[in-house]
Tab-separated table of C-alpha atoms and ligand atoms in Angstrom:
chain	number	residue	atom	x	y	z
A	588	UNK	CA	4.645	-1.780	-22.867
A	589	UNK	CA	3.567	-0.476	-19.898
A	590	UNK	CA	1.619	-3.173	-18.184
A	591	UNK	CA	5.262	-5.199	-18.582
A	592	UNK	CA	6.481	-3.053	-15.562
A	593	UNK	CA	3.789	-4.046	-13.246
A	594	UNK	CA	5.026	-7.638	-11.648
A	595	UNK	CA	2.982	-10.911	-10.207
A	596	UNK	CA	-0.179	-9.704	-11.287
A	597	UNK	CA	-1.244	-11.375	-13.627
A	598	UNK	CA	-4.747	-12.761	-12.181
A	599	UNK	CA	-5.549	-9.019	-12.014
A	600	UNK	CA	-4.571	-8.052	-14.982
A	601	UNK	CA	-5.863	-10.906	-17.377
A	602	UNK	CA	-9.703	-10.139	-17.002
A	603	UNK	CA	-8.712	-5.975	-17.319
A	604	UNK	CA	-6.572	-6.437	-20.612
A	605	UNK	CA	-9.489	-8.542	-22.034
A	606	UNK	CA	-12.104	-6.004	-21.320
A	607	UNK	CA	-10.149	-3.700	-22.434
A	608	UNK	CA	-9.575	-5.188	-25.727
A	609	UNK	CA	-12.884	-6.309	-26.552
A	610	UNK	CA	-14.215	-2.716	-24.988
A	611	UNK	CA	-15.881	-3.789	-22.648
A	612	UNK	CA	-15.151	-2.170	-19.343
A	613	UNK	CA	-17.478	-2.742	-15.880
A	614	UNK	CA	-18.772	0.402	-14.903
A	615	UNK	CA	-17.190	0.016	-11.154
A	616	UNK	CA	-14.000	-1.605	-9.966
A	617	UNK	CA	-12.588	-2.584	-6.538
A	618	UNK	CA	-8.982	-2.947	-6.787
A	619	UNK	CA	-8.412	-4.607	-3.034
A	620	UNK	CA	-4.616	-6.041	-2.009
A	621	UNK	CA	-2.146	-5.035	0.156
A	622	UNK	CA	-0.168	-1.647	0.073
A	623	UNK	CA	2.538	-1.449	-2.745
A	624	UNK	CA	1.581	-4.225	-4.923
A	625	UNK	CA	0.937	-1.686	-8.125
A	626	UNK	CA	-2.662	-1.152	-7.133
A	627	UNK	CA	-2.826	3.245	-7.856
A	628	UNK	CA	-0.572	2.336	-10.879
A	629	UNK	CA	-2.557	-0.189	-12.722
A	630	UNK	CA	-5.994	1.778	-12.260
A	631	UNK	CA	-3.808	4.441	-14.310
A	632	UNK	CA	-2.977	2.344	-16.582
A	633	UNK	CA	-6.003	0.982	-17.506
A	634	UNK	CA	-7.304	4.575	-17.993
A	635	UNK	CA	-4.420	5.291	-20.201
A	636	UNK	CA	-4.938	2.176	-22.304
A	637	UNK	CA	-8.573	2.891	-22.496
A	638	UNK	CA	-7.787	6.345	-24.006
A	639	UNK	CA	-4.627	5.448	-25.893
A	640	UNK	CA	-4.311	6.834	-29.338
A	641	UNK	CA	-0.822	5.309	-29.726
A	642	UNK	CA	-1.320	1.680	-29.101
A	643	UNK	CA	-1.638	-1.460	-30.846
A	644	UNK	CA	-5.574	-2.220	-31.537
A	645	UNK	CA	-6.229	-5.855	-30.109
A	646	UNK	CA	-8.997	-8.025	-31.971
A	647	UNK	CA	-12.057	-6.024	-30.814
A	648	UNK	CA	-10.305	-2.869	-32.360
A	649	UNK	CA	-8.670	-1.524	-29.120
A	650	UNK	CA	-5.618	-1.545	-27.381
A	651	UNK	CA	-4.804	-3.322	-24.487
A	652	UNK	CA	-2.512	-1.694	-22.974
A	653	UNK	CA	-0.585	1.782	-22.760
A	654	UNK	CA	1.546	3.144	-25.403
A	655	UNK	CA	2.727	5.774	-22.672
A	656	UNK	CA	3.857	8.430	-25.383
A	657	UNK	CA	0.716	9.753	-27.219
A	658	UNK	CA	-1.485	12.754	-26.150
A	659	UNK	CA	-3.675	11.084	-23.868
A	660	UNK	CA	-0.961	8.811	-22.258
A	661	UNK	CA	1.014	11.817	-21.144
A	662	UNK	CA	-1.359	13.924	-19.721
A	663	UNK	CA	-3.314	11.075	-17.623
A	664	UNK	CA	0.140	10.647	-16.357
A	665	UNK	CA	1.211	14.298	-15.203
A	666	UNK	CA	-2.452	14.101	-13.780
A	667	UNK	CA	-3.774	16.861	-16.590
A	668	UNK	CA	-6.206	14.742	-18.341
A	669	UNK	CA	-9.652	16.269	-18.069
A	670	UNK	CA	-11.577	13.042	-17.970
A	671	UNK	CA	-9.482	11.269	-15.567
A	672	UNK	CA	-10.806	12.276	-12.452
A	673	UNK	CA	-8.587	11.453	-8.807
A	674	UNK	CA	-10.466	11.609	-5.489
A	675	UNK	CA	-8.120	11.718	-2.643
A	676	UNK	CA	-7.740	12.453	1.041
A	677	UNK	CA	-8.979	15.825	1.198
A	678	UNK	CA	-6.014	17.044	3.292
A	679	UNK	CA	-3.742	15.513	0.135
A	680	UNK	CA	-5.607	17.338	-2.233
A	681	UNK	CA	-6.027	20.527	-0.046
A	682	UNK	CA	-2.055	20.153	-0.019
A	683	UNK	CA	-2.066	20.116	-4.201
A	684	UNK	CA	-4.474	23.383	-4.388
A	685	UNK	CA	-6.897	21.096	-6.062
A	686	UNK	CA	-9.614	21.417	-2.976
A	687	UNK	CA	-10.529	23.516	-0.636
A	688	UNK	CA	-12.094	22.539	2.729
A	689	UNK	CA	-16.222	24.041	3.241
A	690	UNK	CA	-16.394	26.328	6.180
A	691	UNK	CA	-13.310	27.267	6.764
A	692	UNK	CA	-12.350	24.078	8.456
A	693	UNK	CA	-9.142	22.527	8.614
A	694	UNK	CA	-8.547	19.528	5.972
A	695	UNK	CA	-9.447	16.249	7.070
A	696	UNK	CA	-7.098	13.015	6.511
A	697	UNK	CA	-10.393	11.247	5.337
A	698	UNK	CA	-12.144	11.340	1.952
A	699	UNK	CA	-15.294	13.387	3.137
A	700	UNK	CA	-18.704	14.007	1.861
A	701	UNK	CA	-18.218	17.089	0.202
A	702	UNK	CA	-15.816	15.942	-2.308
A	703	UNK	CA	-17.976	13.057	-3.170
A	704	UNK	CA	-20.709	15.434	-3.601
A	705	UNK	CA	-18.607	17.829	-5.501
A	706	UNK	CA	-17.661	15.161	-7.694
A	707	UNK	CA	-20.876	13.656	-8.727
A	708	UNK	CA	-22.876	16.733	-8.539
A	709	UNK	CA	-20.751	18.767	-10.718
A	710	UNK	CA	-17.809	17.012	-12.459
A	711	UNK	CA	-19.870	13.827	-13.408
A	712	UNK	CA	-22.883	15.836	-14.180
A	713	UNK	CA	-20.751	17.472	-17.269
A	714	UNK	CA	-20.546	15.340	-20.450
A	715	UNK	CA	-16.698	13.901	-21.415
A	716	UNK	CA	-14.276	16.802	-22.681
A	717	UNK	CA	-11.790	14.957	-24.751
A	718	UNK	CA	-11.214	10.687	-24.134
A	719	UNK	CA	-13.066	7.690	-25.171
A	720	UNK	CA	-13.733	6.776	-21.658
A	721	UNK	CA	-14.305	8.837	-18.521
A	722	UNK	CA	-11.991	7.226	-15.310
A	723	UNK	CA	-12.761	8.452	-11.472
A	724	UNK	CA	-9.943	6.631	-9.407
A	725	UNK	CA	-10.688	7.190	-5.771
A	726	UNK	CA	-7.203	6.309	-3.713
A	727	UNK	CA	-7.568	5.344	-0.845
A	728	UNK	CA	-11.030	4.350	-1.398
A	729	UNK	CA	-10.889	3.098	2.494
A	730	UNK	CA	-9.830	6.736	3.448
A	731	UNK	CA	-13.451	7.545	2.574
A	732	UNK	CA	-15.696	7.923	5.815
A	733	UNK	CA	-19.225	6.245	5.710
A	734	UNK	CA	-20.899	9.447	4.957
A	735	UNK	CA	-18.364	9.877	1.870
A	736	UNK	CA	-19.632	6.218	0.813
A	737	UNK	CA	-22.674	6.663	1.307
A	738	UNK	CA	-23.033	9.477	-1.081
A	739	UNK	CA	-21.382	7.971	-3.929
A	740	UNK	CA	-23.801	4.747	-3.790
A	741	UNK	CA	-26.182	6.370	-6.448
A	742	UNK	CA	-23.516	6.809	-8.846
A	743	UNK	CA	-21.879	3.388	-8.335
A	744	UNK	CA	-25.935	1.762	-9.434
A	745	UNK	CA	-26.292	4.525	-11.991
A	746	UNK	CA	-22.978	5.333	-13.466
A	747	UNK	CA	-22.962	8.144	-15.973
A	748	UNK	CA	-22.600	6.736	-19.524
A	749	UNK	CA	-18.611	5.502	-20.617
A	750	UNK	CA	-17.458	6.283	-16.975
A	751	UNK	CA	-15.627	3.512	-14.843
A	752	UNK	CA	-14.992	3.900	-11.217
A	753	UNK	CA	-11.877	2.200	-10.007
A	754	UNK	CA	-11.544	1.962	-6.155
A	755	UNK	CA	-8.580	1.358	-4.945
A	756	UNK	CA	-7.968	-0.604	-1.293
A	757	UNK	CA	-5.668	-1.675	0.692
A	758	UNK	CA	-8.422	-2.328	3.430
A	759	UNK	CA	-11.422	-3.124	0.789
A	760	UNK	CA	-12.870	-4.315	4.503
A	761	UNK	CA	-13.443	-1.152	5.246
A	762	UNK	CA	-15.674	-0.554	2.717
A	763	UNK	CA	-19.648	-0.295	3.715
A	764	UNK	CA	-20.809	-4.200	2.442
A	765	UNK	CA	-23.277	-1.922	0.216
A	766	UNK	CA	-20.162	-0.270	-1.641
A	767	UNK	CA	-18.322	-3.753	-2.141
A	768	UNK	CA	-21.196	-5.360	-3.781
A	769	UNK	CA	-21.824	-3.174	-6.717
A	770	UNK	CA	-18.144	-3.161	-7.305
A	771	UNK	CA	-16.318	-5.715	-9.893
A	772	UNK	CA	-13.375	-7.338	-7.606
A	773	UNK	CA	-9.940	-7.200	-8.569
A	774	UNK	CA	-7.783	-9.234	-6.070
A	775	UNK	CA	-4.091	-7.926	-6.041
A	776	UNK	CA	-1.612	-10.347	-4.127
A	777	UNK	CA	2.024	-9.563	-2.366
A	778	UNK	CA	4.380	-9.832	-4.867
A	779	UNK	CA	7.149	-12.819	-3.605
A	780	UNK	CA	10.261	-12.027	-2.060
A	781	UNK	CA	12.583	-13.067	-5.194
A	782	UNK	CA	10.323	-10.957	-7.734
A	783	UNK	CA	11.418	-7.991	-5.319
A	784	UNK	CA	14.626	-8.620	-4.685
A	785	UNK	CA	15.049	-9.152	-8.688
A	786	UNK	CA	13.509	-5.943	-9.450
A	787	UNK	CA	15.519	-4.013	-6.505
A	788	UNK	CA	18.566	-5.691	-8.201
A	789	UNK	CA	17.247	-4.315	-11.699
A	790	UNK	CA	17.328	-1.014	-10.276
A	791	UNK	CA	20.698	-1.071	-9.372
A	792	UNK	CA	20.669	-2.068	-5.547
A	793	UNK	CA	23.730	-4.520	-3.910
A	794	UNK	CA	22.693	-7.969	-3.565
A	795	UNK	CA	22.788	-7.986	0.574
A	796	UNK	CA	20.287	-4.981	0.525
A	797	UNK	CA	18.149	-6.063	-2.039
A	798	UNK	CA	17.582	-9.336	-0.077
A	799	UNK	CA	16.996	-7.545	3.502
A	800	UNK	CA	14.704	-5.161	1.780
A	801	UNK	CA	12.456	-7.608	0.163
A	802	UNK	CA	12.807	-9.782	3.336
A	803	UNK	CA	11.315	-7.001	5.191
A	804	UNK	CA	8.695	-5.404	2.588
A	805	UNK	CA	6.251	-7.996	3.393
A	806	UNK	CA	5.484	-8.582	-0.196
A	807	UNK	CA	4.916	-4.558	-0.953
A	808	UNK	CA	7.285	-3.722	-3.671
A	809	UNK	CA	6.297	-0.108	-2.776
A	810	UNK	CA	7.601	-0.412	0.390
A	811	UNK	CA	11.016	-2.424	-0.666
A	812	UNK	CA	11.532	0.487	-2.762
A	813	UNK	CA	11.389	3.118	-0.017
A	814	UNK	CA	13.901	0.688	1.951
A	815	UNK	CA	17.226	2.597	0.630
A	816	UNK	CA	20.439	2.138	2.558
A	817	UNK	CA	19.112	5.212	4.976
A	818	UNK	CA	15.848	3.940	5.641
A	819	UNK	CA	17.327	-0.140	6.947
A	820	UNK	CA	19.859	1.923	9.156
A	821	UNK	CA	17.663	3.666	11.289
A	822	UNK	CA	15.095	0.267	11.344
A	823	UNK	CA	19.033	-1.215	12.483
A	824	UNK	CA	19.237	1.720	15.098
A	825	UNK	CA	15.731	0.631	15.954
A	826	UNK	CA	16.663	-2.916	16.515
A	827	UNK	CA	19.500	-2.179	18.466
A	828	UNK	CA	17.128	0.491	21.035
A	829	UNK	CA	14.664	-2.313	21.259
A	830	UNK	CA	16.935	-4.485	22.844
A	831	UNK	CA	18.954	-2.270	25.009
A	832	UNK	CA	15.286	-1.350	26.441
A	833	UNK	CA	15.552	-1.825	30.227
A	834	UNK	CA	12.434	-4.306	31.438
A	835	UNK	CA	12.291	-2.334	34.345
A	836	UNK	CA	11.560	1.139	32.684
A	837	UNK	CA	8.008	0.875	31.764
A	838	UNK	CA	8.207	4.518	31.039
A	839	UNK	CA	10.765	3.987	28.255
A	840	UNK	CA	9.607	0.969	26.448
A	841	UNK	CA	5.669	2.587	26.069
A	842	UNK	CA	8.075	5.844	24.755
A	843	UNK	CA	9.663	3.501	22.311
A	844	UNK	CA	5.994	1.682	21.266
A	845	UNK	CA	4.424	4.859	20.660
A	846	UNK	CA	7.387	6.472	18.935
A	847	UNK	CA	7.729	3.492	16.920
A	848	UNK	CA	4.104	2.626	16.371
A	849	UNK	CA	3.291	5.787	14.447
A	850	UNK	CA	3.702	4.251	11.325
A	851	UNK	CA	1.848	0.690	10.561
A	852	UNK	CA	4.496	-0.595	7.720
A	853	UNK	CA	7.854	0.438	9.523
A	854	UNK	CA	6.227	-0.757	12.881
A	855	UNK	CA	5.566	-4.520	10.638
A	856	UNK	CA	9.475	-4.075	9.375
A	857	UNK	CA	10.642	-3.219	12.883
A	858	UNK	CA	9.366	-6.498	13.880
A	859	UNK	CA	10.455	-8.512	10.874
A	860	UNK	CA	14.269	-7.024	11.420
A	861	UNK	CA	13.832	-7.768	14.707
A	862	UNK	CA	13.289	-11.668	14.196
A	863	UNK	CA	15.944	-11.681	11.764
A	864	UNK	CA	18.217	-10.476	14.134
A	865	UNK	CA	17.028	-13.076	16.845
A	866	UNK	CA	17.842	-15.751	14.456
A	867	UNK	CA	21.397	-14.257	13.827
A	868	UNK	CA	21.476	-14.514	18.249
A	869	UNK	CA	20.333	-18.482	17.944
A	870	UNK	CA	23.008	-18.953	14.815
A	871	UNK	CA	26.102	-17.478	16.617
A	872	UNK	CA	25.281	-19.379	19.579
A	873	UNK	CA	25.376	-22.148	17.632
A	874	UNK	CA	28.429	-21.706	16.599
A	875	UNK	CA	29.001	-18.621	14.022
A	876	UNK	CA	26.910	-19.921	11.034
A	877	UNK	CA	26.900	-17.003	8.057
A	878	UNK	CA	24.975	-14.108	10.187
A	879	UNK	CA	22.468	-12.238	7.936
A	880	UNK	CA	22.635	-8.997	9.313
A	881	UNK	CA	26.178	-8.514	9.346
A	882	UNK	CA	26.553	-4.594	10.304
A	883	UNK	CA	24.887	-5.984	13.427
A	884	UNK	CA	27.313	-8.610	14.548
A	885	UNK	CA	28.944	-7.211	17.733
A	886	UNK	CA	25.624	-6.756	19.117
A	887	UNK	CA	24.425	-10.090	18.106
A	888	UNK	CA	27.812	-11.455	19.484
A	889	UNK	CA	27.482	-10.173	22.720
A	890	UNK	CA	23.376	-11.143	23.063
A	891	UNK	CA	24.731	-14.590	21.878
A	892	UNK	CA	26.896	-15.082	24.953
A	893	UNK	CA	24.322	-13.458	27.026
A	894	UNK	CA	20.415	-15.108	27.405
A	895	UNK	CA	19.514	-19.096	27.268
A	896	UNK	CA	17.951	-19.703	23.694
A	897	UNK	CA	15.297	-20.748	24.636
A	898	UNK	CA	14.300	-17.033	26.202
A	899	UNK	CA	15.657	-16.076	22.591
A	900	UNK	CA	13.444	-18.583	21.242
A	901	UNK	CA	10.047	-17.051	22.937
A	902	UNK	CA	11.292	-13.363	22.178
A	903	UNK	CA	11.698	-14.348	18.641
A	904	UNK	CA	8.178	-16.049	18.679
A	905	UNK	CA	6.739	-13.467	20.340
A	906	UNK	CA	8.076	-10.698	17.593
A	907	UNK	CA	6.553	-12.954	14.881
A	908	UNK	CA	3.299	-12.867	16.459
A	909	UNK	CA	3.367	-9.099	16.442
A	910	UNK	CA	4.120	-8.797	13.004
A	911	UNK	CA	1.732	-10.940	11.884
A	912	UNK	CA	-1.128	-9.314	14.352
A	913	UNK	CA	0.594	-5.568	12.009
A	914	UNK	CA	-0.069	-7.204	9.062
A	915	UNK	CA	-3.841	-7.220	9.852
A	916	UNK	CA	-5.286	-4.403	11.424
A	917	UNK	CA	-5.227	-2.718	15.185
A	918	UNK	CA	-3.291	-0.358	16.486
A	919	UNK	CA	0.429	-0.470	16.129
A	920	UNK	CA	1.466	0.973	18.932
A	921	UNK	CA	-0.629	-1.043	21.541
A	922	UNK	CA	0.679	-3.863	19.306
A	923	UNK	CA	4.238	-2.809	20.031
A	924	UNK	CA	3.481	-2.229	23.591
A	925	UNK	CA	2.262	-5.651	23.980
A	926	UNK	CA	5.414	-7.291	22.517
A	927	UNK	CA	7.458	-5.501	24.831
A	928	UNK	CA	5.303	-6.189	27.819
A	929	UNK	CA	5.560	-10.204	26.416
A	930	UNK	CA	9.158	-9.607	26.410
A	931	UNK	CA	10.171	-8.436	29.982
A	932	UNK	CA	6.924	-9.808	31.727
A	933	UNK	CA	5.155	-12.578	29.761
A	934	UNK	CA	2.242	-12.587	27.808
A	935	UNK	CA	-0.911	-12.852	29.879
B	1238	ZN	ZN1	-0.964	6.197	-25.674
């Protein structure tokens, strides 16, 4: 069923299967946890479930979960389903023909105040078309800007009758405090290295790059997905500039963080390749131990013979820092720019 495919969920998923069986759905969700843990998918799911005609009725007469091949299941997941509404950025859904930006304007990478209004002035106003429930999924609901929030505060205290709001975030922090509090709070948690690296060997991946792609993903199985064999080799090429960098190029190394820094999640798996590979350094300079990232092993050879370990050591320590600093918020390239500048001249 289709709740089986989401994995290490279960704390979020308990309380939603059990209001879903006895039908008793909260009128407004927050679905906060990092990026890639199944977040989008389940909020889906739990619409499709809600409106399933196929599945298996639980004790309080409904079903619990998806049966993924009835009317309703299909078309809330080709996105047709008139009662399942989806608020995105507006520049995402400017890109789909389903909005058009007021005035003329270009689209903005925000969720603005005109779709919100849009939404609950005209779309919630209208009574259900079809489904037993009514779903608006808003994701990113961080990508809406305060104004955005601000206008769907009514409608989160007042919901329109058999309509849930799910908000999905993988920021829920950057919710207004006003939003947060009339939301029901589903935690979603990084799914653990070995439940990625099993699923990435389900689908068919080699063992080595199943275990470097989880090792990386941070505990996103979204993002260990979109590590195929193309997308570690260029983070390897990446690896390989970083440390070729010359410390006395300033120019080129705040080239590298900005070029680098663009994206928060391969900036994070930069720097988690990166102490990987500094590891590999410290293990064949102790003496040729198993090297994890073997397609790397002349460079790691000659680095080996090259710096004292301890200067390894504090560049490895210093990389750690950075990714953990990624993980949280800030920018990434200032936070790339700082390692570097750690690197070659110390951290102040
Ligand atoms: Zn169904």
């Amino acid at each position: 069923m289709p709740f089986s495919e989401i994995i290490a969920q279960d704390r979020a998923l308990a309380p939603l299967r059990s209001a879903l069986r006895r039908g008793t759905l909260h009128h407004a969700y927050l679905f906060g946890g990092p990026a890639g843990t199944g977040k989008a998918r389940v909020a889906r799911l739990v619409a499709q479930a809600a409106n399933c005609e196929g599945g298996e009725a639980g004790p309080g007469g409904l079903p619990d979960d998806a049966c993924g091949r009835c009317g309703p299941c299909r078309k809330i997941e080709r996105g047709l389903h008139p009662d399942v509404l989806v608020l995105q950025e507006e520049r995402v859904m400017a890109k789909a023909g389903r909005w058009e930006p007021r005035g003329g304007r270009a689209p903005s990478k925000d969720i603005v105040v005109d779709q919100v209004r849009d939404l609950v002035d005209h779309r919630l106003a209208l009574k259900r078309f079809e489904g037993r429930r009514r779903f608006v999924i808003v994701d990113p609901a961080d990508a809406m800007n305060p104004q955005a929030q601000n206008a769907l505060l009514k409608t989160l205290e007042e919901p329109p009758e058999d309509t849930t709001l799910v908000l999905v975030a993988s920021s829920p922090d950057r919710l207004l405090p006003t939003i947060r509090s009339r939301c029901l709070r589903v935690p979603f948690a990084p799914v653990p290295a070995e439940l990625v690296e099993e699923r990435l060997r389900a689908e068919g991946r080699g063992a080595e790059e199943a275990r470097l792609a989880a090792a990386l993903a941070g505990g996103s199985l979204g993002r260990a997905l979109a590590l195929d064999p193309e997308a570690l080799a260029a983070l390897r090429d990446s690896v390989l500039a970083a440390v070729a960098l010359d410390p006395g190029d300033a120019g080129a190394w705040l080239a590298f963080a900005k070029a680098h820094g663009e994206d928060r999640a391969q900036a994070t798996e930069l720097c988690e390749l990166l102490a990987l590979w500094l590891r590999d350094v410290l293990a064949a300079r102790a003496g040729g131990a198993r090297l994890a990232l073997a397609e790397l092993a002349p460079a790691t050879r000659r680095a080996a013979a090259a710096p004292a370990p301890a200067e390894v050591v504090r560049r490895r320590r210093e990389v750690q820092r950075t990714a953990a600093a990624l993980r949280q918020n800030g920018s990434p390239v200032l936070a790339l720019e700082r390692l570097l500048i750690g690197w070659f001249h110390g951290r102040a």
